[in-house]
mmCIF file of C-alpha atoms and ligand atoms in Angstrom:
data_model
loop_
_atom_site.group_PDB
_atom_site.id
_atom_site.type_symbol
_atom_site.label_atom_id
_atom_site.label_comp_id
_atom_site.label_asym_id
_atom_site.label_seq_id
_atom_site.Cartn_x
_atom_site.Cartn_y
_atom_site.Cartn_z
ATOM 1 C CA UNK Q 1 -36.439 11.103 -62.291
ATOM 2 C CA UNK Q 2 -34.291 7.664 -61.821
ATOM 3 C CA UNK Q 3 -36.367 4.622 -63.099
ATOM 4 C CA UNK Q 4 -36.573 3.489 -59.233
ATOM 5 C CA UNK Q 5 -39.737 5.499 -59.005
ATOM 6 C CA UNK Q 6 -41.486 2.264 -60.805
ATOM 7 C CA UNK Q 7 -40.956 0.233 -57.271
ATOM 8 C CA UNK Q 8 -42.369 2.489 -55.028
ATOM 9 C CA UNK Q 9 -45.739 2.282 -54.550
ATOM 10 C CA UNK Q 10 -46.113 6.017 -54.629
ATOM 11 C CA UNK Q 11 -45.450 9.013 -56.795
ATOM 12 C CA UNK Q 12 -41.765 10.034 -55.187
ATOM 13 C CA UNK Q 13 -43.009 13.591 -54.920
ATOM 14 C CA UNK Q 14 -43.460 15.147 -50.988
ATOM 15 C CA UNK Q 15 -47.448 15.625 -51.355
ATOM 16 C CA UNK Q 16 -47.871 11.758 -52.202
ATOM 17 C CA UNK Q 17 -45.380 10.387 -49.615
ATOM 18 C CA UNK Q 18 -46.994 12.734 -47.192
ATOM 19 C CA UNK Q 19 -50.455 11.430 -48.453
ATOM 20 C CA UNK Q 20 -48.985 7.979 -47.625
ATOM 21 C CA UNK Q 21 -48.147 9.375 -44.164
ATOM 22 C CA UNK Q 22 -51.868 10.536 -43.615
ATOM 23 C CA UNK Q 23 -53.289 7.566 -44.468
ATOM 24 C CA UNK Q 24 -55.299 5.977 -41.587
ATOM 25 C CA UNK Q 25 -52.718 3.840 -39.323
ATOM 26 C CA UNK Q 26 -53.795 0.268 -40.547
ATOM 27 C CA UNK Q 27 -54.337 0.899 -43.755
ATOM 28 C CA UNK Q 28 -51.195 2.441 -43.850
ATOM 29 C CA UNK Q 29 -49.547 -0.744 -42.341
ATOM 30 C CA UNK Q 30 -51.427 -3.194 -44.049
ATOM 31 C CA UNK Q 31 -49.935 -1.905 -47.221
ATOM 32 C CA UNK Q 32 -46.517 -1.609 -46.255
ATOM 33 C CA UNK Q 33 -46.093 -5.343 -44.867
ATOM 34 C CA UNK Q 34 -47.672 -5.932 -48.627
ATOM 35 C CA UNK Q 35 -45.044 -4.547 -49.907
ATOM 36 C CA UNK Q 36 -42.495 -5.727 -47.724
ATOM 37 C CA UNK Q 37 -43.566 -9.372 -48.756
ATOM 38 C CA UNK Q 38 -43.116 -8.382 -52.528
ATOM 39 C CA UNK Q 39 -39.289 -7.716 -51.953
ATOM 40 C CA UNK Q 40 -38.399 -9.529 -48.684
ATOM 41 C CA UNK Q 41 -38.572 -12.867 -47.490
ATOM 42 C CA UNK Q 42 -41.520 -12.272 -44.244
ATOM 43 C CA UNK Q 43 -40.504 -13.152 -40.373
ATOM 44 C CA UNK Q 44 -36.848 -12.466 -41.152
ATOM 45 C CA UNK Q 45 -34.473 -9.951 -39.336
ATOM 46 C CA UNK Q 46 -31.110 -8.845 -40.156
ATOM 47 C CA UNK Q 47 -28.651 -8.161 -37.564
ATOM 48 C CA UNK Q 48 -25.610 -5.801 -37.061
ATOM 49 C CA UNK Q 49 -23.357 -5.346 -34.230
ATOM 50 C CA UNK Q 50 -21.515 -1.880 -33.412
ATOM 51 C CA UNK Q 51 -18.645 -0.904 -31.798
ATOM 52 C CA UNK Q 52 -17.117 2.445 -31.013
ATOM 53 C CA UNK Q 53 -13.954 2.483 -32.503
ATOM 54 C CA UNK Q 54 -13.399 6.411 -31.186
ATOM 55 C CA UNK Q 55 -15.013 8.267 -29.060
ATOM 56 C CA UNK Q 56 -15.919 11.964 -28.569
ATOM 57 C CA UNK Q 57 -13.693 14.865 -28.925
ATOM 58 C CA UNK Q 58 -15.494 15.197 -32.684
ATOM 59 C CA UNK Q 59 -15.132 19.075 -34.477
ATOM 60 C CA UNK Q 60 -19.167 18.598 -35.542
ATOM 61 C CA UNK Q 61 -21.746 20.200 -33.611
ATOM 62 C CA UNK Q 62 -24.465 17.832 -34.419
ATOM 63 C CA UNK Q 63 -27.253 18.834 -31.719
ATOM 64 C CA UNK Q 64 -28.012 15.025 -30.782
ATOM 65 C CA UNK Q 65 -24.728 13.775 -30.325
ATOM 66 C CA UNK Q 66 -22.999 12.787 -27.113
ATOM 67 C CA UNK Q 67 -19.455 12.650 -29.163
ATOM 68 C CA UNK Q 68 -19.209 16.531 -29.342
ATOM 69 C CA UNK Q 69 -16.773 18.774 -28.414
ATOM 70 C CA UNK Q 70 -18.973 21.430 -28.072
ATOM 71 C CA UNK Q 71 -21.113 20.094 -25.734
ATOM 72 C CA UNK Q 72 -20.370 19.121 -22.075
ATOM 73 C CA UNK Q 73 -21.970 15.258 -21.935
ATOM 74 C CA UNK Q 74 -21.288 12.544 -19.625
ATOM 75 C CA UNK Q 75 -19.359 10.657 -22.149
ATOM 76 C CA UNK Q 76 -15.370 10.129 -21.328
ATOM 77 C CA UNK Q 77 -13.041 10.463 -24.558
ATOM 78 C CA UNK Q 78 -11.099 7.714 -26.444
ATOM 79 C CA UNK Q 79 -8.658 7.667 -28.722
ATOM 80 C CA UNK Q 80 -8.545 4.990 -31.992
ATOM 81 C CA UNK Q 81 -8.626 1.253 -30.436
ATOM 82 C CA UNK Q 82 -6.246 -1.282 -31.337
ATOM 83 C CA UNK Q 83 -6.644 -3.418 -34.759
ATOM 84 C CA UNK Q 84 -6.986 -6.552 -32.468
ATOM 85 C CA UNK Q 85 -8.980 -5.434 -29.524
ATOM 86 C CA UNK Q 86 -12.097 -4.459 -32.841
ATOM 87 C CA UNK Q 87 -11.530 -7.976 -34.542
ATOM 88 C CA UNK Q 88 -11.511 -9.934 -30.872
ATOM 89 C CA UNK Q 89 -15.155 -7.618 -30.457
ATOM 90 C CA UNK Q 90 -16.507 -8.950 -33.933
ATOM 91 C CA UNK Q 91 -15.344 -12.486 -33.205
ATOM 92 C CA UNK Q 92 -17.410 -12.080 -30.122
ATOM 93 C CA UNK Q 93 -20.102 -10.417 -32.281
ATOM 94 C CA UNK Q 94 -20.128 -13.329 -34.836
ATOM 95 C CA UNK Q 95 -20.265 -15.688 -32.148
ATOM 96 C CA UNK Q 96 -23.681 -13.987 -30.822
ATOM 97 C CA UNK Q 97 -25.358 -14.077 -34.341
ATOM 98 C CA UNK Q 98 -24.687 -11.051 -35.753
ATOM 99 C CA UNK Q 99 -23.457 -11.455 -39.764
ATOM 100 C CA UNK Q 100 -22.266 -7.353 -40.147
ATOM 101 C CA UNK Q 101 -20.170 -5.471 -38.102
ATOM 102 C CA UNK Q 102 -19.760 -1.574 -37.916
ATOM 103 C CA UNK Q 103 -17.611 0.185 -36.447
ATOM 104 C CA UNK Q 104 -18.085 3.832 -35.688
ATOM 105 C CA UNK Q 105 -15.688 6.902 -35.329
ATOM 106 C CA UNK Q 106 -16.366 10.483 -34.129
ATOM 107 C CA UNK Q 107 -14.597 12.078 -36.561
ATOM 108 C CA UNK Q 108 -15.494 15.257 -39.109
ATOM 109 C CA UNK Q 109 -13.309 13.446 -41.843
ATOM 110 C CA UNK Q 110 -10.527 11.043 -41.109
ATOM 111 C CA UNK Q 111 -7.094 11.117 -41.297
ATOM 112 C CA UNK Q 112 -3.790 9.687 -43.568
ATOM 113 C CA UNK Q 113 -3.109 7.846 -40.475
ATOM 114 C CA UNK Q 114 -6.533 6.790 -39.365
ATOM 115 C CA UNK Q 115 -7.373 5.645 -42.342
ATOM 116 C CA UNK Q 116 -4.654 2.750 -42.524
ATOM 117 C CA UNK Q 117 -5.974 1.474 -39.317
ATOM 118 C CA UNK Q 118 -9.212 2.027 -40.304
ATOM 119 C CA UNK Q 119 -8.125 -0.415 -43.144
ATOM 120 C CA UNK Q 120 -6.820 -3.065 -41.307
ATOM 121 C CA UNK Q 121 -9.869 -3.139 -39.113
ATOM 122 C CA UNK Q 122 -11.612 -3.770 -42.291
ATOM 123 C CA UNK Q 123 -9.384 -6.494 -43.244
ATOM 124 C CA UNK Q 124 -9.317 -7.910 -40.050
ATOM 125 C CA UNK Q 125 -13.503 -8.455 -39.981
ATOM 126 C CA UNK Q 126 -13.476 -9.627 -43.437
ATOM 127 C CA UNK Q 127 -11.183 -12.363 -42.699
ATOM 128 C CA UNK Q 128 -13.800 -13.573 -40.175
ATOM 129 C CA UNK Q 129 -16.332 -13.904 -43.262
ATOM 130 C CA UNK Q 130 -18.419 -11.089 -41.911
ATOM 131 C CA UNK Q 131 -19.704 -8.224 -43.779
ATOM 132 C CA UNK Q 132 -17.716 -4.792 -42.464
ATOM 133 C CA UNK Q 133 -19.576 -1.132 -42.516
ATOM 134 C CA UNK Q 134 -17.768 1.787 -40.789
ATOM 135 C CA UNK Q 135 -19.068 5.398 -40.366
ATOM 136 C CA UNK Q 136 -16.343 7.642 -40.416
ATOM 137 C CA UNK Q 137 -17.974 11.365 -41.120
ATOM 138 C CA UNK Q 138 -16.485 12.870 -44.619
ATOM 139 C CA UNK Q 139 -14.814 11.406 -47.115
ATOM 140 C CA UNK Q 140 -12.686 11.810 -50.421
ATOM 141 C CA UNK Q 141 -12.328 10.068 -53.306
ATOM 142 C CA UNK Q 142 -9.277 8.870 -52.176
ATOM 143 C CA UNK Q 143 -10.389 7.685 -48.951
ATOM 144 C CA UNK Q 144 -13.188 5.862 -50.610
ATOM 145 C CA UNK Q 145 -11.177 4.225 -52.705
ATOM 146 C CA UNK Q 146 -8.565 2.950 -50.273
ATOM 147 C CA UNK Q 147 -12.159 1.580 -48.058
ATOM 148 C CA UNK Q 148 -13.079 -0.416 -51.286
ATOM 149 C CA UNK Q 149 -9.916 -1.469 -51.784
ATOM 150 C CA UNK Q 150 -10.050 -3.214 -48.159
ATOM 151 C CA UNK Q 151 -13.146 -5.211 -49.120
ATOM 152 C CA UNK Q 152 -15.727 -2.841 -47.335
ATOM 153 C CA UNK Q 153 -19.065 -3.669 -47.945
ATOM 154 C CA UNK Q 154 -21.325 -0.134 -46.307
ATOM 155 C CA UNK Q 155 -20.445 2.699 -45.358
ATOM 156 C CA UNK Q 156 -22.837 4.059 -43.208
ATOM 157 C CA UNK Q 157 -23.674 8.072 -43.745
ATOM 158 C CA UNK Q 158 -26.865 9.680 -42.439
ATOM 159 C CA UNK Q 159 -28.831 12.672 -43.931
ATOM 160 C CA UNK Q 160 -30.729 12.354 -40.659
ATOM 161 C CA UNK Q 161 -33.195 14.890 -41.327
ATOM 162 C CA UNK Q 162 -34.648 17.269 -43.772
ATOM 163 C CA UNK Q 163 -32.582 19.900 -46.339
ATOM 164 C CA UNK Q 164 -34.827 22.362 -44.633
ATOM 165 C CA UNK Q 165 -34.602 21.161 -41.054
ATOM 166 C CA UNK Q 166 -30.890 20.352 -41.333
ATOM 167 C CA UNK Q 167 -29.438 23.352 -39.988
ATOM 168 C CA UNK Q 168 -31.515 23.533 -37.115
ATOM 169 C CA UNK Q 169 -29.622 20.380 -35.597
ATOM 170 C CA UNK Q 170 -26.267 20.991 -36.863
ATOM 171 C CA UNK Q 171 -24.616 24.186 -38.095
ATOM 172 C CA UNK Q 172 -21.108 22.564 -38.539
ATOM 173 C CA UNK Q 173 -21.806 20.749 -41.764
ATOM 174 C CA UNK Q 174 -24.127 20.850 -44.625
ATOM 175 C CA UNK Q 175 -26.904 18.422 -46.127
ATOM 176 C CA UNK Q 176 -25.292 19.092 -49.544
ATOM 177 C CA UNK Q 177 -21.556 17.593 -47.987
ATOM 178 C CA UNK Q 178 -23.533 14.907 -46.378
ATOM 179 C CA UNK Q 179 -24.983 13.984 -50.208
ATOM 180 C CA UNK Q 180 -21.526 14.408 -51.749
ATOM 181 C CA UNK Q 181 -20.075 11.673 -49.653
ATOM 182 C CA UNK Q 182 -22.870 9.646 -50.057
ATOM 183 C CA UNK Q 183 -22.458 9.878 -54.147
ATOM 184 C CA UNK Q 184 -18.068 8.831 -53.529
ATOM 185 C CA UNK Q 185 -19.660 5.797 -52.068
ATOM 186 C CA UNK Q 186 -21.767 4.662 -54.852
ATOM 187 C CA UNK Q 187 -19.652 5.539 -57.604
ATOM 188 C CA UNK Q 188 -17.168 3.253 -55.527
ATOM 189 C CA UNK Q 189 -19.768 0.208 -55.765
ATOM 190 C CA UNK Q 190 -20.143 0.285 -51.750
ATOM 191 C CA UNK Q 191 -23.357 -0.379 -50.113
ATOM 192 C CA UNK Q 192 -24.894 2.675 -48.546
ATOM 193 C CA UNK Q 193 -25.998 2.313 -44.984
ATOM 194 C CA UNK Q 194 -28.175 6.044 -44.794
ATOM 195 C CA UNK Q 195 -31.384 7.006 -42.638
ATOM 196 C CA UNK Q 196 -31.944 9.379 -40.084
ATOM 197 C CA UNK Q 197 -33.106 10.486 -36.421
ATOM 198 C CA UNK Q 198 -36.908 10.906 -35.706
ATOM 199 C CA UNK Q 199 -37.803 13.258 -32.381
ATOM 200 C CA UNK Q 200 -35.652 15.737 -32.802
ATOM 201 C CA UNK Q 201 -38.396 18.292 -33.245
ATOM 202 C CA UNK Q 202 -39.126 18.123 -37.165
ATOM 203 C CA UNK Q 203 -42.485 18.000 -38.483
ATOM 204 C CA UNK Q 204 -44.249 14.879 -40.394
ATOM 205 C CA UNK Q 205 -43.326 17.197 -43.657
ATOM 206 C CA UNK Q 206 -39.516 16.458 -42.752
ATOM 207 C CA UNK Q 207 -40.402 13.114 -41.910
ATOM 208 C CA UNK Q 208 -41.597 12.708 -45.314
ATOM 209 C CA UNK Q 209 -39.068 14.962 -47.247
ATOM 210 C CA UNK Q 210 -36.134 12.949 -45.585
ATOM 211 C CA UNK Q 211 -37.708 10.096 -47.034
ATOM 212 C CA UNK Q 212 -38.097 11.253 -50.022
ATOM 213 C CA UNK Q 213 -34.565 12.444 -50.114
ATOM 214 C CA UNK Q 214 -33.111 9.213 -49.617
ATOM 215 C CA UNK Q 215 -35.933 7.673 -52.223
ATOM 216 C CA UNK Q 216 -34.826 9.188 -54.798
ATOM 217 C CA UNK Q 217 -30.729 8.868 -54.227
ATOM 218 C CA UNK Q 218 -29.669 6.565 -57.624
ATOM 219 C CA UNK Q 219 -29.567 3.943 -56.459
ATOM 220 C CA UNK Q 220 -31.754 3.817 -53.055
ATOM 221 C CA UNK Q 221 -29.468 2.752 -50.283
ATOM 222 C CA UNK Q 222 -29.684 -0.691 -49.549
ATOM 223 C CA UNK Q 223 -29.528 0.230 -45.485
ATOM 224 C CA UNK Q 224 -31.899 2.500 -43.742
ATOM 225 C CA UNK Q 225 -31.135 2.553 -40.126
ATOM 226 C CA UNK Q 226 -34.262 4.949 -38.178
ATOM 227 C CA UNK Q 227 -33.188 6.187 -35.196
ATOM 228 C CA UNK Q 228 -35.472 7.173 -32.815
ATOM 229 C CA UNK Q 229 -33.494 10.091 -30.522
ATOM 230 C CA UNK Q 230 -31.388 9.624 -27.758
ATOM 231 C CA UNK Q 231 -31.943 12.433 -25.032
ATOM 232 C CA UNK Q 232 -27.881 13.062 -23.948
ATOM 233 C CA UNK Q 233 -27.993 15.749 -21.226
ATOM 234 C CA UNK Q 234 -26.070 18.542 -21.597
ATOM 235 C CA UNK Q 235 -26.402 18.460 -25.984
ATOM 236 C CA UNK Q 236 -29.081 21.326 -27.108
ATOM 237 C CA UNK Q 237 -31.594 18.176 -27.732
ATOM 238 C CA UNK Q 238 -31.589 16.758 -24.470
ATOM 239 C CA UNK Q 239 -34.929 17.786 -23.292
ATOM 240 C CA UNK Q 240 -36.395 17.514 -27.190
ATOM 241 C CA UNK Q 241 -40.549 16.591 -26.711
ATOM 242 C CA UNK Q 242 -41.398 13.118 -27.156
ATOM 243 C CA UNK Q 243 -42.673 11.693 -30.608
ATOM 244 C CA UNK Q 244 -45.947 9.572 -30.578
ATOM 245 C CA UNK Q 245 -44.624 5.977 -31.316
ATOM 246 C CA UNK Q 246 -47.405 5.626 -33.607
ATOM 247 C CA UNK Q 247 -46.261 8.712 -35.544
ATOM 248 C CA UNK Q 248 -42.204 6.774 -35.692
ATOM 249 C CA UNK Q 249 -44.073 3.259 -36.767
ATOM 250 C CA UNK Q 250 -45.645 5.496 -39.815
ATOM 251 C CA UNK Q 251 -42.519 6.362 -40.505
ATOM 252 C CA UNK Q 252 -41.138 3.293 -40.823
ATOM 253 C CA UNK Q 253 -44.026 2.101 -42.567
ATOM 254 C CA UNK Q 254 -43.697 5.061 -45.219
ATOM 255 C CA UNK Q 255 -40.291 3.220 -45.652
ATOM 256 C CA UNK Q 256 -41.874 1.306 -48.443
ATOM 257 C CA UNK Q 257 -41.065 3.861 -50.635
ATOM 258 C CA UNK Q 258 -37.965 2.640 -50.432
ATOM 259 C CA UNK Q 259 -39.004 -0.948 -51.198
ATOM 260 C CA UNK Q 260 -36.046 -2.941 -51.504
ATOM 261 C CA UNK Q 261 -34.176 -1.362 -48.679
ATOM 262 C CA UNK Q 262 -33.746 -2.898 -45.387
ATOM 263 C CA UNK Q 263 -34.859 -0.727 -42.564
ATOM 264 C CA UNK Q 264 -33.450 -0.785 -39.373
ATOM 265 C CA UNK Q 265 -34.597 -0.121 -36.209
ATOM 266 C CA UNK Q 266 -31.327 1.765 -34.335
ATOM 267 C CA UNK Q 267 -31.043 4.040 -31.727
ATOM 268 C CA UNK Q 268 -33.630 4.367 -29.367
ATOM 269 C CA UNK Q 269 -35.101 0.704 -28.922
ATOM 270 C CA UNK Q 270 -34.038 0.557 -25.767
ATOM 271 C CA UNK Q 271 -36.857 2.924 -24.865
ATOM 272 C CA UNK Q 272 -39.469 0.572 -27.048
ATOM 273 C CA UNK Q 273 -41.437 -1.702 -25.279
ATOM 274 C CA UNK Q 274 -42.036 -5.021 -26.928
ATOM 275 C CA UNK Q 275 -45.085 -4.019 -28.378
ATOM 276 C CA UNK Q 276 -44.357 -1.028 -30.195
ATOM 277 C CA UNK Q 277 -40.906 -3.165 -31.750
ATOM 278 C CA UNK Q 278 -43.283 -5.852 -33.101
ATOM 279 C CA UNK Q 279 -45.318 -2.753 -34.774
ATOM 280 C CA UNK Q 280 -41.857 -1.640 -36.201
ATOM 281 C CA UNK Q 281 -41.286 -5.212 -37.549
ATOM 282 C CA UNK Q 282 -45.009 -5.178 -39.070
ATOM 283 C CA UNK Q 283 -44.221 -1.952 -40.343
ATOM 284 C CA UNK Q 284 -41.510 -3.594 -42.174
ATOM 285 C CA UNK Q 285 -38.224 -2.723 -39.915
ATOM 286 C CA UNK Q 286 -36.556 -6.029 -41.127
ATOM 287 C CA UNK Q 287 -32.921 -5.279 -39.315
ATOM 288 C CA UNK Q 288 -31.724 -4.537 -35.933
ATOM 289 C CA UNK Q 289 -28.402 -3.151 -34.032
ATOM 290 C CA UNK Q 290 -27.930 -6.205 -31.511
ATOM 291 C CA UNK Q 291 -25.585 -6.199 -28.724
ATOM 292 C CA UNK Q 292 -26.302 -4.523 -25.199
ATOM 293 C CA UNK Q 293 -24.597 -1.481 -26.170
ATOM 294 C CA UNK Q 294 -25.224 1.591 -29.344
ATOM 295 C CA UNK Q 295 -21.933 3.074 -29.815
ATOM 296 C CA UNK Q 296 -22.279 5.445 -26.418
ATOM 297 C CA UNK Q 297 -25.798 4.600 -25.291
ATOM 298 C CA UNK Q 298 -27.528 1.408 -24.068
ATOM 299 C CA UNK Q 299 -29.236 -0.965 -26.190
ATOM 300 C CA UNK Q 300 -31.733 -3.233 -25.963
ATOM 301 C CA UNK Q 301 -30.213 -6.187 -24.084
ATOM 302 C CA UNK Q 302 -29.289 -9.379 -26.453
ATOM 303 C CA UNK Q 303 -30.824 -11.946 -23.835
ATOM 304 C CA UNK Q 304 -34.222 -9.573 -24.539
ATOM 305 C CA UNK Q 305 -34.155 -9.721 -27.817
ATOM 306 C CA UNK Q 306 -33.584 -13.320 -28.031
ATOM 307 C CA UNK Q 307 -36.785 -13.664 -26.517
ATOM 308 C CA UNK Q 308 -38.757 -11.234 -28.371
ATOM 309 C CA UNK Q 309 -37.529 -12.780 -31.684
ATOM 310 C CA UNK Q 310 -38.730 -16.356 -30.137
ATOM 311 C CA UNK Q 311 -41.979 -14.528 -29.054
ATOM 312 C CA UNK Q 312 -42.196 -12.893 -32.448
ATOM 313 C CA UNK Q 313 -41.161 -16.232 -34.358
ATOM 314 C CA UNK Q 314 -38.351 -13.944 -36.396
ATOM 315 C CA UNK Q 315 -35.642 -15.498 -38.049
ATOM 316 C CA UNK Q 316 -31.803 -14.266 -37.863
ATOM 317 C CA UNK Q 317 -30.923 -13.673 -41.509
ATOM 318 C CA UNK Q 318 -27.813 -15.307 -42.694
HETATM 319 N N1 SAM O 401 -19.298 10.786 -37.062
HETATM 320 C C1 SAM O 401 -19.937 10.064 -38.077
HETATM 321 C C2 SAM O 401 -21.134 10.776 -38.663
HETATM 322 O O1 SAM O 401 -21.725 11.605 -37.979
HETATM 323 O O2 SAM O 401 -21.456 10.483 -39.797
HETATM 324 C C3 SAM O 401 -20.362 8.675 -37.648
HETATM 325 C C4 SAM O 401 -20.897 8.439 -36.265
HETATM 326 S S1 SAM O 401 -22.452 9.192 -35.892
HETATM 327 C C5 SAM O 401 -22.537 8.952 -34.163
HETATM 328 C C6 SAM O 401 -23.636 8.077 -36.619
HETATM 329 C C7 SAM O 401 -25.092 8.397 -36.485
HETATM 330 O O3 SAM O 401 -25.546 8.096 -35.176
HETATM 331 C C8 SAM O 401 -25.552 9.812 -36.699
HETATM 332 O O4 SAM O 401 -25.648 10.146 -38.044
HETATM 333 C C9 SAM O 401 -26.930 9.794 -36.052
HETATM 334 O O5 SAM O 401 -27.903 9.429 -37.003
HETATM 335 C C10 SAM O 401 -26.808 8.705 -34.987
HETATM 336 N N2 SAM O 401 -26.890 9.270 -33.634
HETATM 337 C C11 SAM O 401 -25.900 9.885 -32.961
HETATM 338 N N3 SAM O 401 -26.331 10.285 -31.751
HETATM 339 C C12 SAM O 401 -27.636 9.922 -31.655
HETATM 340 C C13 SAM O 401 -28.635 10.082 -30.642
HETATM 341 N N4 SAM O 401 -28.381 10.710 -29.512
HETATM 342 N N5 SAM O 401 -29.857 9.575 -30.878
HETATM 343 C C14 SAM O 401 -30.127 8.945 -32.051
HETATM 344 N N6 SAM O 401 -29.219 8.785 -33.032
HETATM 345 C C15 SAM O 401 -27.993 9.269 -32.856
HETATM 346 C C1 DTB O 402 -27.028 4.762 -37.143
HETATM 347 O O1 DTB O 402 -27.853 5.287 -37.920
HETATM 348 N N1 DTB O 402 -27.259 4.511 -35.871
HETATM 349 C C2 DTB O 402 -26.079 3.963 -35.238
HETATM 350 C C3 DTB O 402 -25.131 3.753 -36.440
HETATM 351 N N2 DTB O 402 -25.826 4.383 -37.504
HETATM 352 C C4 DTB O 402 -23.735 4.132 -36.365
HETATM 353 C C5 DTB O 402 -25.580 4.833 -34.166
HETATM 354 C C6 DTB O 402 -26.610 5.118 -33.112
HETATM 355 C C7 DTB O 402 -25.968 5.974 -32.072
HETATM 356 C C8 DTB O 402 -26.852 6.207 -30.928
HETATM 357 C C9 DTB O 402 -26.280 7.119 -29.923
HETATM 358 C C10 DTB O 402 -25.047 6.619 -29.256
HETATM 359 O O2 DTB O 402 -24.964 5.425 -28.865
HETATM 360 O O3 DTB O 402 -24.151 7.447 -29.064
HETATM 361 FE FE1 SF4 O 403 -19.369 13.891 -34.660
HETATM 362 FE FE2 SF4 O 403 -20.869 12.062 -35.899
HETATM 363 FE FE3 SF4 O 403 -21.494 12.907 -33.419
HETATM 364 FE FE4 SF4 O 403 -21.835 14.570 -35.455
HETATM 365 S S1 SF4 O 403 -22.909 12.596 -35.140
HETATM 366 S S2 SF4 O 403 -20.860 15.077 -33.478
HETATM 367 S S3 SF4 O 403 -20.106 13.988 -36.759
HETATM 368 S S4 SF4 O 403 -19.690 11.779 -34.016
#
């Protein structure tokens, strides 16, 4: 067991995190914004801001997605954008607040070619003094190496669920490749950016093992975006039940296992209302995607959250 067990605040085994999860709700948030204060400074939210670099047309059958070829969604297809068109849209992002910028491609794995523009684009944000992330699917050691070599900073690469409920949301891919590509990215020294999607059917044991999972990667990722789903008609999730908010804010909460990561509240919080975001941020969510748009689905608008951060007294980071 890696010596990060000694932060957590419980035993990183599944019956203690799912203990955690069971514990009555405000006892279970009372602890975790205790714990939050321990690593974090309080009232203070991170912000990123994404762009699409490519959309759809992807060879993955992820059961969520609106990117995939498999599935007839409303989404219309584009190719790579320009190097200057991304670095105009983080200029723009910078100039809104936002410190990181990601940039996010529906690929399986990318190619020779996309690479070196992925690599410029990488350059390009640096230069601004922001911190870059892109999420680009699969990766070699190669390709890591070149995306270190540009100055990245994340890499963003979800487990999204379970080992056992994995292959009931994607058949395309494995949890074991998703794992590998997580390990290129920490033997490269870059940050990992890795979390998951809640309502897409799983039950609070998956909820727990996926935390658990990412608990006890060596070292935790310092990123874990929680994204609640996205119903996009015509992918096999599209009409997935709805999950209790109070059962994603325990989730969030249960975060604290992974103390020293931020935890950020992603897709989905357009759907939120105010009240259940300020029980994310109690929960200790301490990072947000900000900008009116996800990479194909609306986001919370940024004149709203303006005024919930006023409203909630939170701090931009940085
Ligand atoms: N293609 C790359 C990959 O899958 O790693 C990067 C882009 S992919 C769209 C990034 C993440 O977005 C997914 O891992 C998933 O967690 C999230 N995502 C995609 N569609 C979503 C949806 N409909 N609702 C919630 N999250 C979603
Ligand atoms: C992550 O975990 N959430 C972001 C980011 N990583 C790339 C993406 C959310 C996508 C939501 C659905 C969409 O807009 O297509
Ligand atoms: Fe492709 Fe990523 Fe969407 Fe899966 S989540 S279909 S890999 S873009």
């Amino acid at each position: 067991m890696p010596n990060i067990a000694a932060t957590s605040p419980v035993p990183l085994t599944l019956d203690a995190v799912e203990a955690l999860f069971n514990l009555p709700f405000s006892d279970l948030l009372f602890q975790a914004q205790q714990v939050h204060r321990r690593h974090f400074t309080a009232n203070q939210i991170q912000i990123s801001t994404l762009l699409n670099i490519k959309s759809g047309g992807c060879a993955e059958n992820c059961g969520y997605c609106s990117q995939s070829a498999h599935y007839d969604t409303p989404l219309v297809r584009q190719g790579l954008l320009a190097v200057e068109e991304v670095v105009n849209a983080a200029k723009a992002a910078q100039a809104g607040g936002a410190t990181r910028f990601c940039m996010g491609a529906a690929w399986r794995q990318p190619t020779a070619n996309d690479m070196a523009v992925v690599v410029a684009m990488i350059k390009g944000v640096k230069a601004l003094g922001m911190e870059s992330c892109v999420t680009l699917g699969r990766l070699d050691a190669a390709q890591v190496s070149d995306l270190k070599a540009a100055g990245l900073d994340y890499y963003n690469h979800n487990i999204d669920t379970s080992r056992d409920y994995y292959d009931k949301v994607v058949t395309t891919r494995h949890f074991d490749e998703r794992l590998a590509t997580i390990a290129l990215i920490q033997e490269a020294g870059i940050h990992v950016c890795s979390g998951g999607i809640l309502g897409m059917g799983e039950s609070r044991r998956d909820r727990a093992a996926m935390l658990l999972e990412l608990a006890t990667l060596d070292p935790q990722p310092q990123s874990v975006p929680i994204n609640l789903l996205v119903k996009v008609p015509g992918t096999p999730l599209a009409n997935a039940p709805d999950l209790d908010i109070f059962e994603f804010i325990r989730t969030i909460a249960v975060g604290i296992i992974l103390p020293r990561s931020y935890v950020r509240l992603s897709a989905g919080r357009e759907s939120l209302h105010d009240e259940a975001q300020a029980l994310a941020f109690l929960a200790g969510a301490n990072s947000i995607f900000y900008g009116d748009k996800l990479l194909t689905t609306a986001n919370a608008s940024s004149d709203h959250d303006r005024a919930l951060f006023r409203r909630l007294d939170l701090q931009i980071e940085g």
